[in-house]
């Protein structure tokens, strides 16, 4: 089992209802983690309904949903960025 | 390379002049400044910018490093605000300095293109009757492909 | 459209801020500043710029008008000095303002490309042991062809 | 006969030895005017030796050496510009 800090930003944070949580999990990839969250509660199902419009970062580096969580400590989910 | 992520306003003119003064041997300086625009229709009360502390600084430093590898720059600056802003307020600025104008222009455009869709900022527009997250534009993602050859 | 041809120095930071403050509804401001660079080898004492009074103002106004036709600009500024300058001094600046960053960037590059080889300025470099007119570069003429489609 | 103000800039001004002069002429084109000047004095021959590296403006508008002088009041000769 590993302990992950999970962060949510922008409208994803609003749908999940909290900016940050700690989960214990033994899944292998980001996609597995999303599936586990979605199975847990309706809020996540709503938040992750359209994964094509979401981005993910592991330990503050952008990656994709097929990425392995091995060694990860912080996983962040968010919509496409709108800086500048 | 100077990267600042801050809530407080900055003074564009002062920053632009300080950046220019700090350059030694540069012949060309380009700046870009992004301002909060009002909305068509209902006036915008507040533009609020959320960011991902920690990742923001890392992402901006990476973008500035990539620019320094590709172009001959004697200096670069990125300032980006978060928090609440009003129409006309300065959101962010970049500045680049080089011997040559082509390098300074290209590097500034590169910084802007990557900062738009690769740095973790999210804008929200608040009017009297609505609050909505700004959606990313397909053309912002498309703009990145212009730089494919240097990735 | 604000065009100034002058012998006295200008303050880049002050001009950049004033330009930004004067914009209404712009989301993007680009500035370019050209500085006197020192020479490799013998230090440059003075860079002297000669111009053609009358034609200079007309040529710059024409370039700025062409830019306004092509891009959606809420404002543009050209300041160009003549006379004697020293290394590090500001020679000139342009600024453009638009709703969109692409327009502001392209218009500023267009202004610079045309100003380089279509406005009647001539630079002369004076060192302790030599005085020589700066030669135009083939790449400056080449840069114009980038804009052929909008002429 | 027409009266033209002729202006010279940068190294062309130095070779001709003066920034401005008034000439009376009845030539038709810029190239004819250059030929008339070159025939007049060695200084002009030197100044206009390589016309491919020169530019010309009639009444403060850039033009080329084949241009007609009809109606012209001011003709300026100079090397390629080096602004910016």
Short mmCIF file of C-alpha atoms in Angstrom, two decimals:
data_model
loop_
_atom_site.label_atom_id
_atom_site.label_comp_id
_atom_site.label_asym_id
_atom_site.label_seq_id
_atom_site.Cartn_x
_atom_site.Cartn_y
_atom_site.Cartn_z
CA UNK A 1 0.00 0.00 0.00
CA UNK A 2 1.11 3.56 -0.69
CA UNK A 3 -0.08 6.90 0.66
CA UNK A 4 -0.87 9.57 -1.92
CA UNK A 5 -1.74 13.22 -1.55
CA UNK A 6 -4.38 13.94 -4.15
CA UNK A 7 -4.99 17.54 -5.23
CA UNK A 8 -7.84 19.02 -7.26
CA UNK A 9 -7.94 22.42 -8.93
CA UNK A 10 -10.47 24.76 -10.55
CA UNK A 11 -13.86 23.24 -11.43
CA UNK A 12 -12.56 19.77 -10.62
CA UNK A 13 -11.95 20.93 -7.05
CA UNK A 14 -15.50 22.28 -6.91
CA UNK A 15 -17.03 19.04 -8.17
CA UNK A 16 -15.00 16.83 -5.85
CA UNK A 17 -15.83 19.24 -3.05
CA UNK A 18 -12.36 19.49 -1.51
CA UNK A 19 -8.95 20.75 -2.65
CA UNK A 20 -6.90 17.89 -1.22
CA UNK A 21 -7.22 14.46 0.33
CA UNK A 22 -4.98 11.60 1.39
CA UNK A 23 -5.68 8.11 0.02
CA UNK A 24 -4.18 4.71 0.72
CA UNK A 25 -4.08 2.63 -2.44
CA UNK A 26 -2.23 -0.11 -4.27
CA UNK A 27 -3.27 0.67 -7.85
CA UNK A 28 -0.63 0.86 -10.56
CA UNK A 29 -1.54 3.73 -12.86
CA UNK A 30 -3.26 7.11 -12.79
CA UNK A 31 -6.19 5.63 -14.73
CA UNK A 32 -6.53 2.89 -12.07
CA UNK A 33 -6.57 5.55 -9.36
CA UNK A 34 -9.32 7.46 -11.17
CA UNK A 35 -11.35 4.24 -11.50
CA UNK A 36 -10.97 3.60 -7.79
CA UNK A 37 -12.11 7.12 -6.92
CA UNK A 38 -15.05 6.99 -9.33
CA UNK A 39 -16.21 3.69 -7.76
CA UNK A 40 -16.03 5.25 -4.30
CA UNK A 41 -18.46 8.14 -4.67
CA UNK A 42 -20.83 9.87 -7.05
CA UNK A 43 -18.89 13.15 -6.70
CA UNK A 44 -15.87 11.61 -8.39
CA UNK A 45 -18.00 10.04 -11.12
CA UNK A 46 -19.27 13.53 -11.91
CA UNK A 47 -15.85 15.15 -11.67
CA UNK A 48 -14.12 12.59 -13.90
CA UNK A 49 -17.02 12.12 -16.36
CA UNK A 50 -15.01 13.53 -19.26
CA UNK A 51 -11.39 12.55 -18.82
CA UNK A 52 -10.41 13.89 -22.23
CA UNK A 53 -10.78 17.39 -20.81
CA UNK A 54 -8.61 16.70 -17.75
CA UNK A 55 -4.90 16.93 -17.04
CA UNK A 56 -2.81 15.14 -14.43
CA UNK A 57 0.52 15.85 -12.75
CA UNK A 58 2.57 13.43 -10.65
CA UNK A 59 4.85 15.15 -8.13
CA UNK A 60 4.27 18.46 -9.92
CA UNK A 61 5.25 17.23 -13.40
CA UNK A 62 2.60 17.02 -16.14
CA UNK A 63 2.03 13.44 -17.28
CA UNK A 64 -0.83 11.36 -18.69
CA UNK A 65 -3.41 8.92 -17.40
CA UNK A 66 -1.42 5.84 -18.41
CA UNK A 67 1.51 6.89 -16.18
CA UNK A 68 2.67 4.59 -13.39
CA UNK A 69 2.22 5.73 -9.79
CA UNK A 70 5.36 3.92 -8.64
CA UNK A 71 7.24 6.16 -6.21
CA UNK A 72 4.60 8.92 -6.50
CA UNK A 73 3.73 11.02 -3.48
CA UNK A 74 1.48 13.75 -4.91
CA UNK A 75 -1.05 13.42 -7.72
CA UNK A 76 -2.93 16.46 -9.00
CA UNK A 77 -5.95 16.56 -11.30
CA UNK A 78 -7.15 19.67 -13.08
CA UNK A 79 -8.79 21.08 -16.22
CA UNK A 80 -6.67 22.46 -19.10
CA UNK A 81 -4.67 25.45 -17.92
CA UNK A 82 -5.65 29.00 -18.80
CA UNK A 83 -2.68 31.10 -17.77
CA UNK A 84 -1.16 34.14 -19.45
CA UNK B 1 16.24 34.05 -15.35
CA UNK B 2 13.84 35.66 -12.94
CA UNK B 3 10.53 33.92 -12.12
CA UNK B 4 7.97 35.45 -9.82
CA UNK B 5 4.55 34.09 -8.88
CA UNK B 6 2.75 36.54 -6.66
CA UNK B 7 -0.62 37.78 -5.48
CA UNK B 8 0.29 41.46 -5.26
CA UNK B 9 0.21 43.74 -8.32
CA UNK B 10 3.42 44.64 -10.11
CA UNK B 11 4.30 47.87 -11.90
CA UNK B 12 4.85 47.09 -15.57
CA UNK B 13 6.87 50.23 -16.37
CA UNK B 14 9.16 49.81 -13.38
CA UNK B 15 9.76 46.12 -14.12
CA UNK B 16 10.35 46.77 -17.82
CA UNK B 17 12.90 49.50 -17.07
CA UNK B 18 14.66 47.44 -14.35
CA UNK B 19 14.89 44.48 -16.72
CA UNK B 20 16.36 46.70 -19.46
CA UNK B 21 18.84 48.29 -17.03
CA UNK B 22 20.06 44.86 -15.88
CA UNK B 23 21.01 43.76 -19.40
CA UNK B 24 24.62 43.99 -20.44
CA UNK B 25 25.41 43.78 -24.12
CA UNK B 26 21.82 43.18 -25.25
CA UNK B 27 20.64 45.02 -28.36
CA UNK B 28 17.01 43.94 -28.24
CA UNK B 29 14.42 43.71 -25.48
CA UNK B 30 10.90 42.38 -25.94
CA UNK B 31 8.16 42.53 -23.32
CA UNK B 32 4.68 41.07 -23.30
CA UNK B 33 2.02 42.09 -20.80
CA UNK B 34 -1.37 40.47 -20.32
CA UNK B 35 -4.22 42.62 -18.99
CA UNK B 36 -7.64 41.68 -17.66
CA UNK B 37 -10.15 42.44 -20.43
CA UNK B 38 -13.71 43.38 -19.72
CA UNK B 39 -16.41 41.05 -21.04
CA UNK B 40 -18.83 41.81 -23.85
CA UNK B 41 -22.28 42.22 -22.24
CA UNK B 42 -22.36 42.02 -18.44
CA UNK B 43 -19.37 43.87 -16.97
CA UNK B 44 -16.67 41.75 -15.33
CA UNK B 45 -16.39 42.42 -11.62
CA UNK B 46 -13.44 40.24 -10.81
CA UNK B 47 -11.08 37.87 -12.59
CA UNK B 48 -9.77 35.33 -10.12
CA UNK B 49 -6.73 33.20 -10.83
CA UNK B 50 -6.11 29.93 -9.02
CA UNK B 51 -2.76 28.18 -9.28
CA UNK B 52 -0.85 25.14 -8.03
CA UNK B 53 1.82 26.45 -5.64
CA UNK B 54 5.08 24.61 -6.14
CA UNK B 55 4.25 23.22 -9.56
CA UNK B 56 3.69 26.72 -10.94
CA UNK B 57 7.24 27.83 -10.14
CA UNK B 58 8.68 24.57 -11.50
CA UNK B 59 6.69 24.77 -14.73
CA UNK B 60 7.68 28.41 -15.35
CA UNK B 61 11.35 27.69 -14.60
CA UNK B 62 11.28 24.78 -17.06
CA UNK B 63 9.72 26.95 -19.79
CA UNK B 64 12.32 29.69 -19.23
CA UNK B 65 15.15 27.13 -19.28
CA UNK B 66 13.85 25.66 -22.54
CA UNK B 67 13.84 29.16 -24.04
CA UNK B 68 17.42 29.81 -22.88
CA UNK B 69 18.59 26.59 -24.52
CA UNK B 70 17.02 27.50 -27.83
CA UNK B 71 17.81 31.21 -28.14
CA UNK B 72 20.78 33.36 -27.24
CA UNK B 73 19.27 35.30 -24.34
CA UNK B 74 21.12 37.58 -21.97
CA UNK B 75 18.10 37.58 -19.65
CA UNK B 76 14.50 36.52 -19.20
CA UNK B 77 11.75 37.44 -16.77
CA UNK B 78 8.34 35.96 -15.99
CA UNK B 79 5.95 37.55 -13.49
CA UNK B 80 2.51 35.95 -13.07
CA UNK B 81 -0.11 36.94 -10.54
CA UNK B 82 -2.79 34.85 -8.86
CA UNK B 83 -5.81 35.91 -6.79
CA UNK B 84 -8.36 38.61 -7.61
CA UNK B 85 -7.93 41.20 -10.37
CA UNK B 86 -10.14 43.80 -12.04
CA UNK B 87 -10.54 44.87 -15.69
CA UNK B 88 -7.43 46.74 -16.86
CA UNK B 89 -5.21 45.15 -14.19
CA UNK B 90 -1.96 43.53 -15.23
CA UNK B 91 -2.12 39.73 -14.96
CA UNK B 92 1.40 38.84 -16.01
CA UNK B 93 4.41 39.88 -18.03
CA UNK B 94 7.39 38.28 -19.72
CA UNK B 95 10.56 39.97 -20.92
CA UNK B 96 13.45 38.68 -23.01
CA UNK B 97 16.80 40.26 -23.89
CA UNK B 98 19.17 39.25 -26.66
CA UNK B 99 21.79 40.63 -29.01
CA UNK B 100 19.36 40.06 -31.87
CA UNK B 101 15.74 41.09 -32.28
CA UNK B 102 14.68 37.78 -33.83
CA UNK B 103 15.85 35.82 -30.77
CA UNK B 104 14.16 38.22 -28.34
CA UNK B 105 10.85 38.09 -30.24
CA UNK B 106 10.80 34.33 -30.74
CA UNK B 107 11.76 33.57 -27.15
CA UNK B 108 9.02 35.89 -25.82
CA UNK B 109 6.41 34.21 -28.04
CA UNK B 110 7.63 30.78 -26.95
CA UNK B 111 7.36 31.76 -23.27
CA UNK B 112 3.81 33.02 -23.82
CA UNK B 113 2.66 29.99 -25.81
CA UNK B 114 3.88 27.55 -23.16
CA UNK B 115 2.83 29.64 -20.21
CA UNK B 116 -0.74 29.77 -21.59
CA UNK B 117 -1.32 26.04 -21.57
CA UNK B 118 1.53 24.39 -19.66
CA UNK B 119 1.69 26.42 -16.45
CA UNK B 120 -0.95 25.50 -13.83
CA UNK B 121 -3.10 28.62 -13.71
CA UNK B 122 -6.88 28.69 -14.01
CA UNK B 123 -8.93 31.82 -14.58
CA UNK B 124 -12.45 32.42 -13.29
CA UNK B 125 -14.67 35.32 -14.35
CA UNK B 126 -17.09 36.76 -11.83
CA UNK B 127 -19.91 39.08 -12.94
CA UNK B 128 -23.00 40.36 -11.08
CA UNK B 129 -24.99 37.33 -12.21
CA UNK B 130 -22.53 34.60 -13.01
CA UNK B 131 -19.27 32.88 -12.10
CA UNK B 132 -17.55 30.80 -14.75
CA UNK B 133 -14.21 29.15 -15.34
CA UNK B 134 -12.47 30.37 -18.48
CA UNK B 135 -12.20 27.54 -20.99
CA UNK B 136 -8.94 26.81 -22.75
CA UNK B 137 -8.96 27.58 -26.46
CA UNK B 138 -8.06 25.00 -29.11
CA UNK B 139 -5.81 27.62 -30.76
CA UNK B 140 -3.74 27.86 -27.57
CA UNK B 141 -2.96 24.16 -27.78
CA UNK B 142 -2.37 24.53 -31.55
CA UNK B 143 0.10 27.36 -30.91
CA UNK B 144 2.44 24.88 -29.21
CA UNK B 145 2.89 22.83 -32.38
CA UNK B 146 4.76 25.78 -33.87
CA UNK B 147 7.63 24.86 -31.51
CA UNK B 148 7.63 21.09 -32.13
CA UNK B 149 11.03 21.23 -33.81
CA UNK B 150 12.74 22.43 -30.66
CA UNK B 151 11.21 20.09 -28.10
CA UNK C 1 -0.95 55.81 -33.41
CA UNK C 2 1.80 57.81 -31.80
CA UNK C 3 5.00 58.52 -33.77
CA UNK C 4 7.92 60.40 -32.28
CA UNK C 5 11.27 61.17 -33.92
CA UNK C 6 13.50 62.94 -31.43
CA UNK C 7 17.08 63.68 -30.45
CA UNK C 8 16.54 63.56 -26.66
CA UNK C 9 16.54 60.29 -24.72
CA UNK C 10 13.24 58.70 -23.68
CA UNK C 11 12.50 56.66 -20.57
CA UNK C 12 11.50 53.16 -21.66
CA UNK C 13 9.71 52.21 -18.41
CA UNK C 14 7.71 55.43 -18.31
CA UNK C 15 6.72 55.15 -21.98
CA UNK C 16 5.80 51.46 -21.64
CA UNK C 17 3.61 52.15 -18.60
CA UNK C 18 1.95 55.21 -20.19
CA UNK C 19 1.21 53.21 -23.33
CA UNK C 20 -0.31 50.40 -21.27
CA UNK C 21 -2.39 52.85 -19.19
CA UNK C 22 -3.78 54.48 -22.35
CA UNK C 23 -5.19 51.21 -23.70
CA UNK C 24 -8.85 50.48 -23.22
CA UNK C 25 -10.01 46.92 -23.71
CA UNK C 26 -6.63 45.54 -24.77
CA UNK C 27 -5.60 42.18 -23.36
CA UNK C 28 -2.09 42.07 -24.80
CA UNK C 29 0.72 44.59 -25.01
CA UNK C 30 4.04 43.96 -26.73
CA UNK C 31 7.04 46.28 -26.60
CA UNK C 32 10.36 46.15 -28.40
CA UNK C 33 13.33 48.27 -27.41
CA UNK C 34 16.59 48.61 -29.32
CA UNK C 35 19.74 49.44 -27.35
CA UNK C 36 23.19 50.57 -28.52
CA UNK C 37 25.45 47.51 -28.28
CA UNK C 38 29.15 47.80 -27.65
CA UNK C 39 31.48 46.52 -30.39
CA UNK C 40 33.66 43.43 -30.14
CA UNK C 41 37.29 44.67 -29.96
CA UNK C 42 37.73 48.46 -29.79
CA UNK C 43 35.08 49.97 -27.50
CA UNK C 44 32.38 52.05 -29.16
CA UNK C 45 32.52 55.70 -28.09
CA UNK C 46 29.46 56.99 -29.86
CA UNK C 47 26.75 55.70 -32.15
CA UNK C 48 25.45 58.54 -34.29
CA UNK C 49 22.17 58.34 -36.15
CA UNK C 50 21.43 60.57 -39.14
CA UNK C 51 17.92 60.79 -40.56
CA UNK C 52 15.86 62.53 -43.23
CA UNK C 53 13.57 64.98 -41.41
CA UNK C 54 10.12 64.96 -42.94
CA UNK C 55 10.49 61.67 -44.78
CA UNK C 56 11.23 59.86 -41.50
CA UNK C 57 7.91 60.86 -39.95
CA UNK C 58 6.03 59.99 -43.16
CA UNK C 59 7.71 56.60 -43.49
CA UNK C 60 7.01 55.67 -39.85
CA UNK C 61 3.38 56.81 -40.11
CA UNK C 62 2.94 54.69 -43.25
CA UNK C 63 4.42 51.61 -41.53
CA UNK C 64 2.16 52.10 -38.49
CA UNK C 65 -0.89 52.58 -40.74
CA UNK C 66 -0.07 49.40 -42.66
CA UNK C 67 0.12 47.52 -39.35
CA UNK C 68 -3.24 48.92 -38.23
CA UNK C 69 -4.85 47.76 -41.46
CA UNK C 70 -3.56 44.24 -41.05
CA UNK C 71 -4.03 43.61 -37.33
CA UNK C 72 -6.69 44.53 -34.80
CA UNK C 73 -4.73 47.05 -32.75
CA UNK C 74 -6.11 49.32 -30.07
CA UNK C 75 -2.90 51.33 -30.13
CA UNK C 76 0.62 51.58 -31.50
CA UNK C 77 3.67 53.64 -30.62
CA UNK C 78 6.99 54.27 -32.37
CA UNK C 79 9.75 56.35 -30.79
CA UNK C 80 13.05 56.63 -32.69
CA UNK C 81 15.99 58.79 -31.72
CA UNK C 82 18.62 60.46 -33.89
CA UNK C 83 21.91 62.11 -32.95
CA UNK C 84 24.62 60.79 -30.61
CA UNK C 85 24.15 57.82 -28.29
CA UNK C 86 26.40 55.68 -26.11
CA UNK C 87 26.54 51.92 -25.47
CA UNK C 88 23.52 50.82 -23.41
CA UNK C 89 21.43 53.83 -24.49
CA UNK C 90 17.97 53.26 -25.87
CA UNK C 91 17.80 53.94 -29.61
CA UNK C 92 14.13 53.31 -30.23
CA UNK C 93 11.03 51.46 -29.11
CA UNK C 94 7.77 50.24 -30.54
CA UNK C 95 4.67 49.15 -28.65
CA UNK C 96 1.47 47.49 -29.85
CA UNK C 97 -1.78 46.73 -28.03
CA UNK C 98 -4.51 44.33 -29.07
CA UNK C 99 -7.20 42.09 -27.68
CA UNK C 100 -5.13 39.11 -28.77
CA UNK C 101 -1.49 38.26 -28.15
CA UNK C 102 -0.89 37.00 -31.69
CA UNK C 103 -1.93 40.34 -33.20
CA UNK C 104 0.21 42.32 -30.76
CA UNK C 105 3.29 40.16 -31.41
CA UNK C 106 2.94 40.06 -35.20
CA UNK C 107 2.29 43.77 -35.50
CA UNK C 108 5.34 44.60 -33.35
CA UNK C 109 7.55 42.36 -35.49
CA UNK C 110 6.13 43.91 -38.65
CA UNK C 111 6.85 47.43 -37.35
CA UNK C 112 10.42 46.43 -36.52
CA UNK C 113 11.10 44.69 -39.83
CA UNK C 114 9.93 47.70 -41.87
CA UNK C 115 11.44 50.29 -39.60
CA UNK C 116 14.85 48.59 -39.99
CA UNK C 117 15.08 48.98 -43.73
CA UNK C 118 12.30 51.31 -44.91
CA UNK C 119 12.64 54.28 -42.55
CA UNK C 120 15.42 56.75 -43.48
CA UNK C 121 17.86 56.32 -40.60
CA UNK C 122 21.60 55.69 -40.96
CA UNK C 123 23.87 54.60 -38.12
CA UNK C 124 27.52 55.50 -37.76
CA UNK C 125 29.87 53.93 -35.21
CA UNK C 126 32.66 56.04 -33.79
CA UNK C 127 35.57 54.44 -31.89
CA UNK C 128 38.92 55.87 -30.76
CA UNK C 129 40.52 54.93 -34.08
CA UNK C 130 37.73 54.64 -36.62
CA UNK C 131 34.43 56.00 -37.89
CA UNK C 132 32.28 53.77 -40.03
CA UNK C 133 28.76 53.67 -41.38
CA UNK C 134 26.84 50.58 -40.31
CA UNK C 135 26.06 48.43 -43.34
CA UNK C 136 22.58 47.07 -43.90
CA UNK C 137 22.31 43.29 -43.52
CA UNK C 138 20.92 41.05 -46.23
CA UNK C 139 18.79 39.32 -43.56
CA UNK C 140 17.07 42.63 -42.79
CA UNK C 141 15.93 42.88 -46.39
CA UNK C 142 15.01 39.17 -46.33
CA UNK C 143 12.89 39.70 -43.21
CA UNK C 144 10.51 41.87 -45.27
CA UNK C 145 9.56 38.99 -47.56
CA UNK C 146 7.83 37.36 -44.61
CA UNK C 147 5.14 40.05 -44.98
CA UNK C 148 4.75 39.85 -48.78
CA UNK C 149 1.23 38.45 -48.47
CA UNK C 150 -0.05 41.60 -46.79
CA UNK C 151 1.48 44.26 -49.03
CA UNK D 1 13.49 73.46 -67.19
CA UNK D 2 12.62 72.45 -63.63
CA UNK D 3 14.23 73.29 -60.30
CA UNK D 4 15.02 70.36 -58.01
CA UNK D 5 16.24 70.23 -54.44
CA UNK D 6 18.68 67.35 -54.28
CA UNK D 7 19.52 65.83 -50.89
CA UNK D 8 22.28 63.40 -49.93
CA UNK D 9 22.54 61.34 -46.75
CA UNK D 10 25.11 59.25 -44.85
CA UNK D 11 28.24 58.27 -46.82
CA UNK D 12 26.71 59.57 -50.03
CA UNK D 13 26.54 63.02 -48.43
CA UNK D 14 30.21 62.71 -47.44
CA UNK D 15 31.30 61.69 -50.96
CA UNK D 16 29.32 64.42 -52.69
CA UNK D 17 30.63 66.88 -50.10
CA UNK D 18 27.36 68.65 -49.34
CA UNK D 19 23.98 67.69 -47.86
CA UNK D 20 21.83 69.60 -50.33
CA UNK D 21 21.97 71.50 -53.59
CA UNK D 22 19.59 73.07 -56.07
CA UNK D 23 19.83 72.07 -59.73
CA UNK D 24 18.10 73.26 -62.88
CA UNK D 25 17.51 70.39 -65.25
CA UNK D 26 15.24 69.04 -67.96
CA UNK D 27 16.00 65.32 -67.68
CA UNK D 28 13.14 62.83 -67.51
CA UNK D 29 14.07 60.15 -64.99
CA UNK D 30 16.11 59.69 -61.83
CA UNK D 31 18.68 57.67 -63.79
CA UNK D 32 19.03 60.60 -66.26
CA UNK D 33 19.57 62.97 -63.35
CA UNK D 34 22.30 60.74 -61.93
CA UNK D 35 23.98 60.60 -65.36
CA UNK D 36 23.89 64.41 -65.58
CA UNK D 37 25.45 64.76 -62.10
CA UNK D 38 28.12 62.12 -62.80
CA UNK D 39 29.11 63.96 -66.03
CA UNK D 40 29.41 67.23 -64.11
CA UNK D 41 32.05 66.34 -61.53
CA UNK D 42 34.34 63.56 -60.31
CA UNK D 43 32.75 63.70 -56.82
CA UNK D 44 29.44 62.45 -58.22
CA UNK D 45 31.13 59.75 -60.27
CA UNK D 46 32.65 58.46 -57.04
CA UNK D 47 29.43 58.80 -55.06
CA UNK D 48 27.27 57.03 -57.64
CA UNK D 49 29.85 54.42 -58.67
CA UNK D 50 27.73 51.53 -57.37
CA UNK D 51 24.09 52.40 -57.92
CA UNK D 52 22.91 48.96 -56.85
CA UNK D 53 23.74 49.94 -53.25
CA UNK D 54 21.81 53.20 -53.40
CA UNK D 55 18.23 54.20 -52.71
CA UNK D 56 16.25 57.15 -54.00
CA UNK D 57 13.17 59.04 -52.78
CA UNK D 58 11.12 61.57 -54.74
CA UNK D 59 9.26 64.05 -52.54
CA UNK D 60 9.96 61.86 -49.52
CA UNK D 61 8.55 58.64 -50.98
CA UNK D 62 10.89 55.74 -51.76
CA UNK D 63 11.02 54.95 -55.47
CA UNK D 64 13.52 53.55 -57.98
CA UNK D 65 15.98 54.90 -60.53
CA UNK D 66 13.62 54.41 -63.48
CA UNK D 67 11.04 56.76 -61.91
CA UNK D 68 9.94 59.88 -63.77
CA UNK D 69 10.83 63.27 -62.31
CA UNK D 70 7.67 64.89 -63.66
CA UNK D 71 6.26 67.18 -60.99
CA UNK D 72 9.09 66.36 -58.58
CA UNK D 73 10.42 69.04 -56.24
CA UNK D 74 12.79 67.13 -53.94
CA UNK D 75 14.98 64.15 -54.82
CA UNK D 76 17.02 62.39 -52.13
CA UNK D 77 19.79 59.84 -52.60
CA UNK D 78 21.11 57.62 -49.80
CA UNK D 79 22.55 54.20 -48.92
CA UNK D 80 20.29 51.38 -47.61
CA UNK D 81 18.71 52.39 -44.33
CA UNK D 82 19.92 51.03 -41.00
CA UNK D 83 17.27 52.04 -38.49
CA UNK D 84 15.90 50.17 -35.51
#
